[in-house]
């Protein structure tokens, strides 16, 4: 019994003096979180930086050469013989600004309509506000956009209005559905019984309660508006062939992809990076908001 005592006493300090494991091995989830943040930052910073700062960068003017010139300096020339770099620097501003403006306009119109339809006490007003959107929802987004563009002048502001109108029915219906759930709460009924005004009940309570839902949907709508603007530019709606646009570059330069591939690869890669980065960003924000 006594011979085993010292051995037992000496083993404990050795256990305590073990070398601590690296922090990364103890918390692999945090490492993956940092890697995900870096990936989102890179995917967003590069295309957004080029789109927002590119048009203001001083670039030396180059003379036009032959279209898709394989001997031209990197990244080559486009279908007109101009430098692909000039189109890359100038082509992102229109897509980003148009998508952001269309999303903001759609929410400025759709949120009040959906809120008014949910907070009203008159059935006929709800039907009057929401039934026209059911007709718009029956048409696919691209088909509706092409129909509207065929009768509208091809300008940038008209493309903003068309994309906003395409997103408007979904926004109004989502806001109405979220506001209806809040409008039937006992707190709202108590406010009506106490004689509170419509503005105080609708704006002060219902609108504040649906802000998380509206914010989450805004991220999804921004990505959807970006897809619509890029598709519209690719189809020639809004931005003409002479416009500096990443989607237009992909369309016009695809004929010479085997001679000068960078005129298609670079704008397509920037479009994909911006789309994936926005999706990952909003997914992370929604996940964090759900776990909070």
PDB file of C-alpha atoms in Angstrom:
ATOM      1  CA  UNK A   1       0.000   0.000   0.000  1.00  0.00           C
ATOM      2  CA  UNK A   2       2.781   2.407   0.919  1.00  0.00           C
ATOM      3  CA  UNK A   3       4.834   1.639  -2.171  1.00  0.00           C
ATOM      4  CA  UNK A   4       2.010   2.657  -4.483  1.00  0.00           C
ATOM      5  CA  UNK A   5       1.383   5.960  -2.714  1.00  0.00           C
ATOM      6  CA  UNK A   6       4.320   7.976  -4.041  1.00  0.00           C
ATOM      7  CA  UNK A   7       3.734   6.833  -7.560  1.00  0.00           C
ATOM      8  CA  UNK A   8       0.132   7.945  -7.305  1.00  0.00           C
ATOM      9  CA  UNK A   9       1.186  11.297  -5.906  1.00  0.00           C
ATOM     10  CA  UNK A  10       3.719  11.917  -8.653  1.00  0.00           C
ATOM     11  CA  UNK A  11       1.353  11.221 -11.528  1.00  0.00           C
ATOM     12  CA  UNK A  12      -0.968  14.093 -10.762  1.00  0.00           C
ATOM     13  CA  UNK A  13       1.521  16.939 -11.294  1.00  0.00           C
ATOM     14  CA  UNK A  14       2.513  15.386 -14.586  1.00  0.00           C
ATOM     15  CA  UNK A  15      -1.128  15.398 -15.682  1.00  0.00           C
ATOM     16  CA  UNK A  16      -1.431  19.024 -14.734  1.00  0.00           C
ATOM     17  CA  UNK A  17       1.677  19.989 -16.681  1.00  0.00           C
ATOM     18  CA  UNK A  18       0.445  18.688 -19.990  1.00  0.00           C
ATOM     19  CA  UNK A  19       1.047  21.032 -22.909  1.00  0.00           C
ATOM     20  CA  UNK A  20      -2.225  22.862 -23.703  1.00  0.00           C
ATOM     21  CA  UNK A  21      -3.756  22.082 -27.031  1.00  0.00           C
ATOM     22  CA  UNK A  22      -3.694  24.793 -29.699  1.00  0.00           C
ATOM     23  CA  UNK A  23      -6.670  27.097 -29.627  1.00  0.00           C
ATOM     24  CA  UNK A  24      -7.606  26.173 -33.186  1.00  0.00           C
ATOM     25  CA  UNK A  25      -7.858  22.470 -32.330  1.00  0.00           C
ATOM     26  CA  UNK A  26     -10.002  23.186 -29.282  1.00  0.00           C
ATOM     27  CA  UNK A  27     -12.442  25.374 -31.214  1.00  0.00           C
ATOM     28  CA  UNK A  28     -12.571  24.339 -34.879  1.00  0.00           C
ATOM     29  CA  UNK A  29     -15.928  26.079 -35.286  1.00  0.00           C
ATOM     30  CA  UNK A  30     -14.303  29.466 -34.707  1.00  0.00           C
ATOM     31  CA  UNK A  31     -11.676  28.722 -37.339  1.00  0.00           C
ATOM     32  CA  UNK A  32     -14.353  27.855 -39.881  1.00  0.00           C
ATOM     33  CA  UNK A  33     -16.183  31.045 -38.927  1.00  0.00           C
ATOM     34  CA  UNK A  34     -13.090  33.159 -39.631  1.00  0.00           C
ATOM     35  CA  UNK A  35     -12.548  31.410 -42.955  1.00  0.00           C
ATOM     36  CA  UNK A  36     -16.173  32.015 -43.930  1.00  0.00           C
ATOM     37  CA  UNK A  37     -15.853  35.709 -43.069  1.00  0.00           C
ATOM     38  CA  UNK A  38     -12.704  36.015 -45.151  1.00  0.00           C
ATOM     39  CA  UNK A  39     -14.396  34.292 -48.105  1.00  0.00           C
ATOM     40  CA  UNK A  40     -17.416  36.605 -47.932  1.00  0.00           C
ATOM     41  CA  UNK A  41     -15.180  39.675 -47.631  1.00  0.00           C
ATOM     42  CA  UNK A  42     -13.074  38.681 -50.640  1.00  0.00           C
ATOM     43  CA  UNK A  43     -16.063  37.762 -52.811  1.00  0.00           C
ATOM     44  CA  UNK A  44     -17.746  41.082 -52.075  1.00  0.00           C
ATOM     45  CA  UNK A  45     -14.785  43.455 -51.830  1.00  0.00           C
ATOM     46  CA  UNK A  46     -13.331  42.714 -55.256  1.00  0.00           C
ATOM     47  CA  UNK A  47     -16.440  43.168 -57.468  1.00  0.00           C
ATOM     48  CA  UNK A  48     -17.932  45.949 -55.343  1.00  0.00           C
ATOM     49  CA  UNK A  49     -14.622  47.801 -55.232  1.00  0.00           C
ATOM     50  CA  UNK A  50     -14.231  47.586 -59.000  1.00  0.00           C
ATOM     51  CA  UNK A  51     -17.869  48.568 -59.585  1.00  0.00           C
ATOM     52  CA  UNK A  52     -17.876  51.584 -57.271  1.00  0.00           C
ATOM     53  CA  UNK A  53     -14.316  52.869 -57.673  1.00  0.00           C
ATOM     54  CA  UNK A  54     -13.475  51.668 -61.178  1.00  0.00           C
ATOM     55  CA  UNK A  55     -15.151  54.513 -63.130  1.00  0.00           C
ATOM     56  CA  UNK A  56     -13.123  57.097 -61.182  1.00  0.00           C
ATOM     57  CA  UNK A  57      -9.706  55.473 -61.582  1.00  0.00           C
ATOM     58  CA  UNK A  58      -7.344  57.284 -63.986  1.00  0.00           C
ATOM     59  CA  UNK A  59      -6.467  54.859 -66.765  1.00  0.00           C
ATOM     60  CA  UNK A  60      -4.231  55.648 -69.695  1.00  0.00           C
ATOM     61  CA  UNK A  61      -6.149  55.735 -72.955  1.00  0.00           C
ATOM     62  CA  UNK A  62      -5.221  53.115 -75.516  1.00  0.00           C
ATOM     63  CA  UNK A  63      -5.767  53.240 -79.225  1.00  0.00           C
ATOM     64  CA  UNK A  64      -8.185  50.744 -80.676  1.00  0.00           C
ATOM     65  CA  UNK A  65      -6.731  47.750 -82.451  1.00  0.00           C
ATOM     66  CA  UNK A  66      -8.316  44.830 -84.202  1.00  0.00           C
ATOM     67  CA  UNK A  67     -11.178  43.062 -82.371  1.00  0.00           C
ATOM     68  CA  UNK A  68     -10.159  40.153 -80.126  1.00  0.00           C
ATOM     69  CA  UNK A  69      -6.489  40.828 -80.749  1.00  0.00           C
ATOM     70  CA  UNK A  70      -4.511  37.937 -79.186  1.00  0.00           C
ATOM     71  CA  UNK A  71      -1.300  40.014 -79.326  1.00  0.00           C
ATOM     72  CA  UNK A  72      -2.776  42.913 -77.323  1.00  0.00           C
ATOM     73  CA  UNK A  73      -1.602  43.484 -73.724  1.00  0.00           C
ATOM     74  CA  UNK A  74      -3.515  41.647 -71.023  1.00  0.00           C
ATOM     75  CA  UNK A  75      -6.507  41.373 -70.710  1.00  0.00           C
ATOM     76  CA  UNK A  76      -6.870  41.818 -74.466  1.00  0.00           C
ATOM     77  CA  UNK A  77      -9.414  43.647 -76.597  1.00  0.00           C
ATOM     78  CA  UNK A  78     -13.167  43.344 -77.014  1.00  0.00           C
ATOM     79  CA  UNK A  79     -15.362  43.064 -80.096  1.00  0.00           C
ATOM     80  CA  UNK A  80     -14.690  46.724 -80.985  1.00  0.00           C
ATOM     81  CA  UNK A  81     -10.932  46.552 -80.471  1.00  0.00           C
ATOM     82  CA  UNK A  82     -11.052  48.484 -77.186  1.00  0.00           C
ATOM     83  CA  UNK A  83      -9.280  47.344 -74.051  1.00  0.00           C
ATOM     84  CA  UNK A  84     -11.222  44.857 -71.944  1.00  0.00           C
ATOM     85  CA  UNK A  85      -9.799  46.559 -68.836  1.00  0.00           C
ATOM     86  CA  UNK A  86     -11.704  49.766 -69.627  1.00  0.00           C
ATOM     87  CA  UNK A  87     -14.969  47.829 -69.848  1.00  0.00           C
ATOM     88  CA  UNK A  88     -14.265  45.997 -66.591  1.00  0.00           C
ATOM     89  CA  UNK A  89     -13.616  49.236 -64.703  1.00  0.00           C
ATOM     90  CA  UNK A  90     -16.691  50.987 -66.113  1.00  0.00           C
ATOM     91  CA  UNK A  91     -19.125  48.071 -66.369  1.00  0.00           C
ATOM     92  CA  UNK A  92     -20.085  47.371 -62.755  1.00  0.00           C
ATOM     93  CA  UNK A  93     -21.412  50.766 -61.711  1.00  0.00           C
ATOM     94  CA  UNK A  94     -24.623  50.495 -63.728  1.00  0.00           C
ATOM     95  CA  UNK A  95     -25.599  47.040 -62.482  1.00  0.00           C
ATOM     96  CA  UNK A  96     -24.949  47.744 -58.787  1.00  0.00           C
ATOM     97  CA  UNK A  97     -26.606  51.178 -58.719  1.00  0.00           C
ATOM     98  CA  UNK A  98     -29.606  50.025 -60.784  1.00  0.00           C
ATOM     99  CA  UNK A  99     -30.233  46.985 -58.577  1.00  0.00           C
ATOM    100  CA  UNK A 100     -29.925  49.015 -55.358  1.00  0.00           C
ATOM    101  CA  UNK A 101     -32.196  51.790 -56.657  1.00  0.00           C
ATOM    102  CA  UNK A 102     -34.823  49.307 -57.898  1.00  0.00           C
ATOM    103  CA  UNK A 103     -34.849  47.464 -54.554  1.00  0.00           C
ATOM    104  CA  UNK A 104     -35.176  50.698 -52.574  1.00  0.00           C
ATOM    105  CA  UNK A 105     -37.998  51.940 -54.814  1.00  0.00           C
ATOM    106  CA  UNK A 106     -39.866  48.629 -54.561  1.00  0.00           C
ATOM    107  CA  UNK A 107     -39.746  48.711 -50.755  1.00  0.00           C
ATOM    108  CA  UNK A 108     -40.712  52.380 -50.582  1.00  0.00           C
ATOM    109  CA  UNK A 109     -43.915  51.530 -52.466  1.00  0.00           C
ATOM    110  CA  UNK A 110     -44.559  47.934 -51.371  1.00  0.00           C
ATOM    111  CA  UNK A 111     -44.183  48.333 -47.587  1.00  0.00           C
ATOM    112  CA  UNK A 112     -46.882  51.042 -47.192  1.00  0.00           C
ATOM    113  CA  UNK A 113     -49.279  49.123 -49.469  1.00  0.00           C
ATOM    114  CA  UNK A 114     -48.826  45.836 -47.605  1.00  0.00           C
ATOM    115  CA  UNK A 115     -49.063  47.569 -44.243  1.00  0.00           C
ATOM    116  CA  UNK A 116     -52.230  49.429 -45.219  1.00  0.00           C
ATOM    117  CA  UNK A 117     -53.840  46.225 -46.524  1.00  0.00           C
ATOM    118  CA  UNK A 118     -53.086  44.373 -43.279  1.00  0.00           C
ATOM    119  CA  UNK A 119     -54.031  47.149 -40.861  1.00  0.00           C
ATOM    120  CA  UNK A 120     -57.289  48.221 -42.514  1.00  0.00           C
ATOM    121  CA  UNK A 121     -60.647  47.289 -41.035  1.00  0.00           C
ATOM    122  CA  UNK A 122     -62.325  47.370 -44.447  1.00  0.00           C
ATOM    123  CA  UNK A 123     -62.320  44.193 -46.517  1.00  0.00           C
ATOM    124  CA  UNK A 124     -62.889  46.055 -49.784  1.00  0.00           C
ATOM    125  CA  UNK A 125     -59.731  48.148 -49.298  1.00  0.00           C
ATOM    126  CA  UNK A 126     -57.653  45.021 -48.749  1.00  0.00           C
ATOM    127  CA  UNK A 127     -59.036  43.494 -51.960  1.00  0.00           C
ATOM    128  CA  UNK A 128     -58.517  46.709 -53.907  1.00  0.00           C
ATOM    129  CA  UNK A 129     -54.870  46.978 -52.865  1.00  0.00           C
ATOM    130  CA  UNK A 130     -53.813  43.349 -53.285  1.00  0.00           C
ATOM    131  CA  UNK A 131     -55.762  41.932 -56.240  1.00  0.00           C
ATOM    132  CA  UNK A 132     -53.758  43.798 -58.939  1.00  0.00           C
ATOM    133  CA  UNK A 133     -50.611  42.172 -57.579  1.00  0.00           C
ATOM    134  CA  UNK A 134     -52.128  38.723 -58.103  1.00  0.00           C
ATOM    135  CA  UNK A 135     -52.317  39.482 -61.826  1.00  0.00           C
ATOM    136  CA  UNK A 136     -48.667  40.513 -61.902  1.00  0.00           C
ATOM    137  CA  UNK A 137     -47.623  37.391 -60.003  1.00  0.00           C
ATOM    138  CA  UNK A 138     -49.270  35.213 -62.652  1.00  0.00           C
ATOM    139  CA  UNK A 139     -46.588  36.308 -65.157  1.00  0.00           C
ATOM    140  CA  UNK A 140     -42.951  35.137 -64.917  1.00  0.00           C
ATOM    141  CA  UNK A 141     -40.517  37.869 -63.959  1.00  0.00           C
ATOM    142  CA  UNK A 142     -38.466  37.803 -67.162  1.00  0.00           C
ATOM    143  CA  UNK A 143     -41.568  37.689 -69.352  1.00  0.00           C
ATOM    144  CA  UNK A 144     -43.092  40.644 -67.525  1.00  0.00           C
ATOM    145  CA  UNK A 145     -39.837  42.543 -67.818  1.00  0.00           C
ATOM    146  CA  UNK A 146     -39.613  41.910 -71.560  1.00  0.00           C
ATOM    147  CA  UNK A 147     -43.239  42.957 -72.050  1.00  0.00           C
ATOM    148  CA  UNK A 148     -42.720  46.199 -70.172  1.00  0.00           C
ATOM    149  CA  UNK A 149     -39.422  46.921 -71.911  1.00  0.00           C
ATOM    150  CA  UNK A 150     -41.003  46.468 -75.335  1.00  0.00           C
ATOM    151  CA  UNK A 151     -43.326  49.438 -74.744  1.00  0.00           C
ATOM    152  CA  UNK A 152     -40.933  51.605 -72.704  1.00  0.00           C
ATOM    153  CA  UNK A 153     -37.890  53.619 -73.802  1.00  0.00           C
ATOM    154  CA  UNK A 154     -34.565  51.819 -73.191  1.00  0.00           C
ATOM    155  CA  UNK A 155     -33.135  54.038 -70.463  1.00  0.00           C
ATOM    156  CA  UNK A 156     -31.487  53.271 -67.139  1.00  0.00           C
ATOM    157  CA  UNK A 157     -34.279  54.848 -65.076  1.00  0.00           C
ATOM    158  CA  UNK A 158     -36.890  52.868 -66.994  1.00  0.00           C
ATOM    159  CA  UNK A 159     -35.011  49.680 -66.131  1.00  0.00           C
ATOM    160  CA  UNK A 160     -35.108  50.730 -62.460  1.00  0.00           C
ATOM    161  CA  UNK A 161     -38.886  51.176 -62.670  1.00  0.00           C
ATOM    162  CA  UNK A 162     -39.363  47.828 -64.444  1.00  0.00           C
ATOM    163  CA  UNK A 163     -37.274  45.848 -61.933  1.00  0.00           C
ATOM    164  CA  UNK A 164     -39.034  47.606 -59.045  1.00  0.00           C
ATOM    165  CA  UNK A 165     -42.428  46.759 -60.524  1.00  0.00           C
ATOM    166  CA  UNK A 166     -41.423  43.105 -60.944  1.00  0.00           C
ATOM    167  CA  UNK A 167     -40.430  42.883 -57.253  1.00  0.00           C
ATOM    168  CA  UNK A 168     -43.338  44.956 -55.951  1.00  0.00           C
ATOM    169  CA  UNK A 169     -46.031  42.192 -55.749  1.00  0.00           C
ATOM    170  CA  UNK A 170     -43.860  39.844 -53.688  1.00  0.00           C
ATOM    171  CA  UNK A 171     -42.805  42.611 -51.308  1.00  0.00           C
ATOM    172  CA  UNK A 172     -46.371  43.816 -50.739  1.00  0.00           C
ATOM    173  CA  UNK A 173     -47.664  40.291 -50.091  1.00  0.00           C
ATOM    174  CA  UNK A 174     -44.831  39.410 -47.695  1.00  0.00           C
ATOM    175  CA  UNK A 175     -45.326  42.642 -45.749  1.00  0.00           C
ATOM    176  CA  UNK A 176     -49.083  42.060 -45.627  1.00  0.00           C
ATOM    177  CA  UNK A 177     -48.651  38.471 -44.370  1.00  0.00           C
ATOM    178  CA  UNK A 178     -46.215  39.540 -41.645  1.00  0.00           C
ATOM    179  CA  UNK A 179     -48.352  42.518 -40.633  1.00  0.00           C
ATOM    180  CA  UNK A 180     -51.554  40.432 -40.486  1.00  0.00           C
ATOM    181  CA  UNK A 181     -50.031  38.181 -37.844  1.00  0.00           C
ATOM    182  CA  UNK A 182     -49.090  41.222 -35.760  1.00  0.00           C
ATOM    183  CA  UNK A 183     -52.433  42.981 -36.363  1.00  0.00           C
ATOM    184  CA  UNK A 184     -54.356  40.111 -34.706  1.00  0.00           C
ATOM    185  CA  UNK A 185     -52.354  40.179 -31.493  1.00  0.00           C
ATOM    186  CA  UNK A 186     -54.179  41.096 -28.270  1.00  0.00           C
ATOM    187  CA  UNK A 187     -51.987  44.178 -27.893  1.00  0.00           C
ATOM    188  CA  UNK A 188     -53.260  45.620 -31.165  1.00  0.00           C
ATOM    189  CA  UNK A 189     -56.870  44.844 -30.237  1.00  0.00           C
ATOM    190  CA  UNK A 190     -56.336  46.629 -26.935  1.00  0.00           C
ATOM    191  CA  UNK A 191     -54.931  49.656 -28.751  1.00  0.00           C
ATOM    192  CA  UNK A 192     -58.015  49.788 -31.001  1.00  0.00           C
ATOM    193  CA  UNK A 193     -60.326  49.541 -27.972  1.00  0.00           C
ATOM    194  CA  UNK A 194     -58.455  52.342 -26.214  1.00  0.00           C
ATOM    195  CA  UNK A 195     -59.084  54.625 -29.197  1.00  0.00           C
ATOM    196  CA  UNK A 196     -55.516  54.815 -30.484  1.00  0.00           C
ATOM    197  CA  UNK A 197     -55.147  56.385 -33.927  1.00  0.00           C
ATOM    198  CA  UNK A 198     -54.527  54.333 -37.066  1.00  0.00           C
ATOM    199  CA  UNK A 199     -51.101  55.885 -37.488  1.00  0.00           C
ATOM    200  CA  UNK A 200     -50.006  55.078 -33.961  1.00  0.00           C
ATOM    201  CA  UNK A 201     -51.258  51.503 -34.215  1.00  0.00           C
ATOM    202  CA  UNK A 202     -49.984  50.780 -37.713  1.00  0.00           C
ATOM    203  CA  UNK A 203     -46.712  52.692 -37.755  1.00  0.00           C
ATOM    204  CA  UNK A 204     -45.883  52.741 -34.060  1.00  0.00           C
ATOM    205  CA  UNK A 205     -46.547  49.065 -33.317  1.00  0.00           C
ATOM    206  CA  UNK A 206     -47.219  46.924 -36.403  1.00  0.00           C
ATOM    207  CA  UNK A 207     -44.517  48.433 -38.615  1.00  0.00           C
ATOM    208  CA  UNK A 208     -41.904  48.223 -35.850  1.00  0.00           C
ATOM    209  CA  UNK A 209     -42.800  44.590 -35.186  1.00  0.00           C
ATOM    210  CA  UNK A 210     -42.257  43.494 -38.796  1.00  0.00           C
ATOM    211  CA  UNK A 211     -38.931  45.289 -39.252  1.00  0.00           C
ATOM    212  CA  UNK A 212     -36.841  42.059 -38.900  1.00  0.00           C
ATOM    213  CA  UNK A 213     -38.964  40.359 -41.566  1.00  0.00           C
ATOM    214  CA  UNK A 214     -38.670  43.341 -43.907  1.00  0.00           C
ATOM    215  CA  UNK A 215     -34.903  43.553 -43.360  1.00  0.00           C
ATOM    216  CA  UNK A 216     -34.450  39.848 -44.086  1.00  0.00           C
ATOM    217  CA  UNK A 217     -36.528  40.082 -47.239  1.00  0.00           C
ATOM    218  CA  UNK A 218     -34.617  43.182 -48.368  1.00  0.00           C
ATOM    219  CA  UNK A 219     -31.424  41.161 -48.614  1.00  0.00           C
ATOM    220  CA  UNK A 220     -33.098  38.492 -50.711  1.00  0.00           C
ATOM    221  CA  UNK A 221     -34.725  41.118 -52.952  1.00  0.00           C
ATOM    222  CA  UNK A 222     -31.421  42.888 -53.525  1.00  0.00           C
ATOM    223  CA  UNK A 223     -29.840  39.686 -54.814  1.00  0.00           C
ATOM    224  CA  UNK A 224     -32.930  39.019 -56.955  1.00  0.00           C
ATOM    225  CA  UNK A 225     -32.827  42.556 -58.366  1.00  0.00           C
ATOM    226  CA  UNK A 226     -29.174  42.077 -59.227  1.00  0.00           C
ATOM    227  CA  UNK A 227     -30.049  38.901 -61.138  1.00  0.00           C
ATOM    228  CA  UNK A 228     -32.853  40.682 -62.993  1.00  0.00           C
ATOM    229  CA  UNK A 229     -30.688  43.665 -63.962  1.00  0.00           C
ATOM    230  CA  UNK A 230     -27.887  41.402 -65.188  1.00  0.00           C
ATOM    231  CA  UNK A 231     -30.357  39.263 -67.160  1.00  0.00           C
ATOM    232  CA  UNK A 232     -32.021  42.351 -68.614  1.00  0.00           C
ATOM    233  CA  UNK A 233     -28.669  43.768 -69.690  1.00  0.00           C
ATOM    234  CA  UNK A 234     -27.724  40.429 -71.235  1.00  0.00           C
ATOM    235  CA  UNK A 235     -31.002  40.419 -73.187  1.00  0.00           C
ATOM    236  CA  UNK A 236     -30.542  44.014 -74.308  1.00  0.00           C
ATOM    237  CA  UNK A 237     -33.252  45.494 -72.080  1.00  0.00           C
ATOM    238  CA  UNK A 238     -32.367  48.861 -70.583  1.00  0.00           C
ATOM    239  CA  UNK A 239     -28.654  48.968 -71.369  1.00  0.00           C
ATOM    240  CA  UNK A 240     -27.921  49.233 -75.072  1.00  0.00           C
ATOM    241  CA  UNK A 241     -25.031  47.544 -76.869  1.00  0.00           C
ATOM    242  CA  UNK A 242     -22.956  50.711 -76.520  1.00  0.00           C
ATOM    243  CA  UNK A 243     -23.268  50.747 -72.711  1.00  0.00           C
ATOM    244  CA  UNK A 244     -20.416  49.699 -70.437  1.00  0.00           C
ATOM    245  CA  UNK A 245     -21.965  46.807 -68.589  1.00  0.00           C
ATOM    246  CA  UNK A 246     -20.536  43.495 -67.378  1.00  0.00           C
ATOM    247  CA  UNK A 247     -23.526  41.517 -68.609  1.00  0.00           C
ATOM    248  CA  UNK A 248     -23.460  43.299 -71.969  1.00  0.00           C
ATOM    249  CA  UNK A 249     -19.752  42.499 -72.237  1.00  0.00           C
ATOM    250  CA  UNK A 250     -20.458  38.805 -71.775  1.00  0.00           C
ATOM    251  CA  UNK A 251     -23.098  38.909 -74.482  1.00  0.00           C
ATOM    252  CA  UNK A 252     -21.132  40.904 -77.055  1.00  0.00           C
ATOM    253  CA  UNK A 253     -17.720  39.299 -76.538  1.00  0.00           C
ATOM    254  CA  UNK A 254     -18.786  35.657 -76.479  1.00  0.00           C
ATOM    255  CA  UNK A 255     -18.231  35.411 -80.243  1.00  0.00           C
ATOM    256  CA  UNK A 256     -14.477  35.800 -79.743  1.00  0.00           C
ATOM    257  CA  UNK A 257     -14.084  33.750 -76.583  1.00  0.00           C
ATOM    258  CA  UNK A 258     -11.497  31.461 -78.189  1.00  0.00           C
ATOM    259  CA  UNK A 259      -9.417  34.409 -79.451  1.00  0.00           C
ATOM    260  CA  UNK A 260      -9.641  36.708 -76.427  1.00  0.00           C
ATOM    261  CA  UNK A 261     -11.365  34.839 -73.571  1.00  0.00           C
ATOM    262  CA  UNK A 262     -10.817  37.503 -70.898  1.00  0.00           C
ATOM    263  CA  UNK A 263     -13.543  39.691 -72.372  1.00  0.00           C
ATOM    264  CA  UNK A 264     -16.048  37.042 -71.266  1.00  0.00           C
ATOM    265  CA  UNK A 265     -14.280  35.346 -68.346  1.00  0.00           C
ATOM    266  CA  UNK A 266     -13.531  38.469 -66.285  1.00  0.00           C
ATOM    267  CA  UNK A 267     -17.013  40.104 -66.321  1.00  0.00           C
ATOM    268  CA  UNK A 268     -18.696  36.717 -65.828  1.00  0.00           C
ATOM    269  CA  UNK A 269     -16.404  35.938 -62.868  1.00  0.00           C
ATOM    270  CA  UNK A 270     -17.155  39.332 -61.285  1.00  0.00           C
ATOM    271  CA  UNK A 271     -20.897  38.770 -61.693  1.00  0.00           C
ATOM    272  CA  UNK A 272     -20.667  35.314 -60.115  1.00  0.00           C
ATOM    273  CA  UNK A 273     -18.478  36.563 -57.239  1.00  0.00           C
ATOM    274  CA  UNK A 274     -20.868  39.416 -56.472  1.00  0.00           C
ATOM    275  CA  UNK A 275     -23.910  37.110 -56.556  1.00  0.00           C
ATOM    276  CA  UNK A 276     -22.324  34.425 -54.361  1.00  0.00           C
ATOM    277  CA  UNK A 277     -20.905  37.014 -51.953  1.00  0.00           C
ATOM    278  CA  UNK A 278     -24.277  38.712 -51.491  1.00  0.00           C
ATOM    279  CA  UNK A 279     -25.995  35.369 -50.912  1.00  0.00           C
ATOM    280  CA  UNK A 280     -23.423  34.297 -48.316  1.00  0.00           C
ATOM    281  CA  UNK A 281     -23.575  37.674 -46.573  1.00  0.00           C
ATOM    282  CA  UNK A 282     -27.348  37.669 -46.202  1.00  0.00           C
ATOM    283  CA  UNK A 283     -27.360  33.998 -45.180  1.00  0.00           C
ATOM    284  CA  UNK A 284     -24.911  34.776 -42.386  1.00  0.00           C
ATOM    285  CA  UNK A 285     -26.921  37.810 -41.241  1.00  0.00           C
ATOM    286  CA  UNK A 286     -30.154  35.797 -41.182  1.00  0.00           C
ATOM    287  CA  UNK A 287     -28.492  32.912 -39.319  1.00  0.00           C
ATOM    288  CA  UNK A 288     -27.038  35.258 -36.723  1.00  0.00           C
ATOM    289  CA  UNK A 289     -30.397  36.995 -36.286  1.00  0.00           C
ATOM    290  CA  UNK A 290     -32.159  33.652 -35.866  1.00  0.00           C
ATOM    291  CA  UNK A 291     -29.707  32.420 -33.197  1.00  0.00           C
ATOM    292  CA  UNK A 292     -29.724  35.738 -31.315  1.00  0.00           C
TER     293      UNK A 292
END
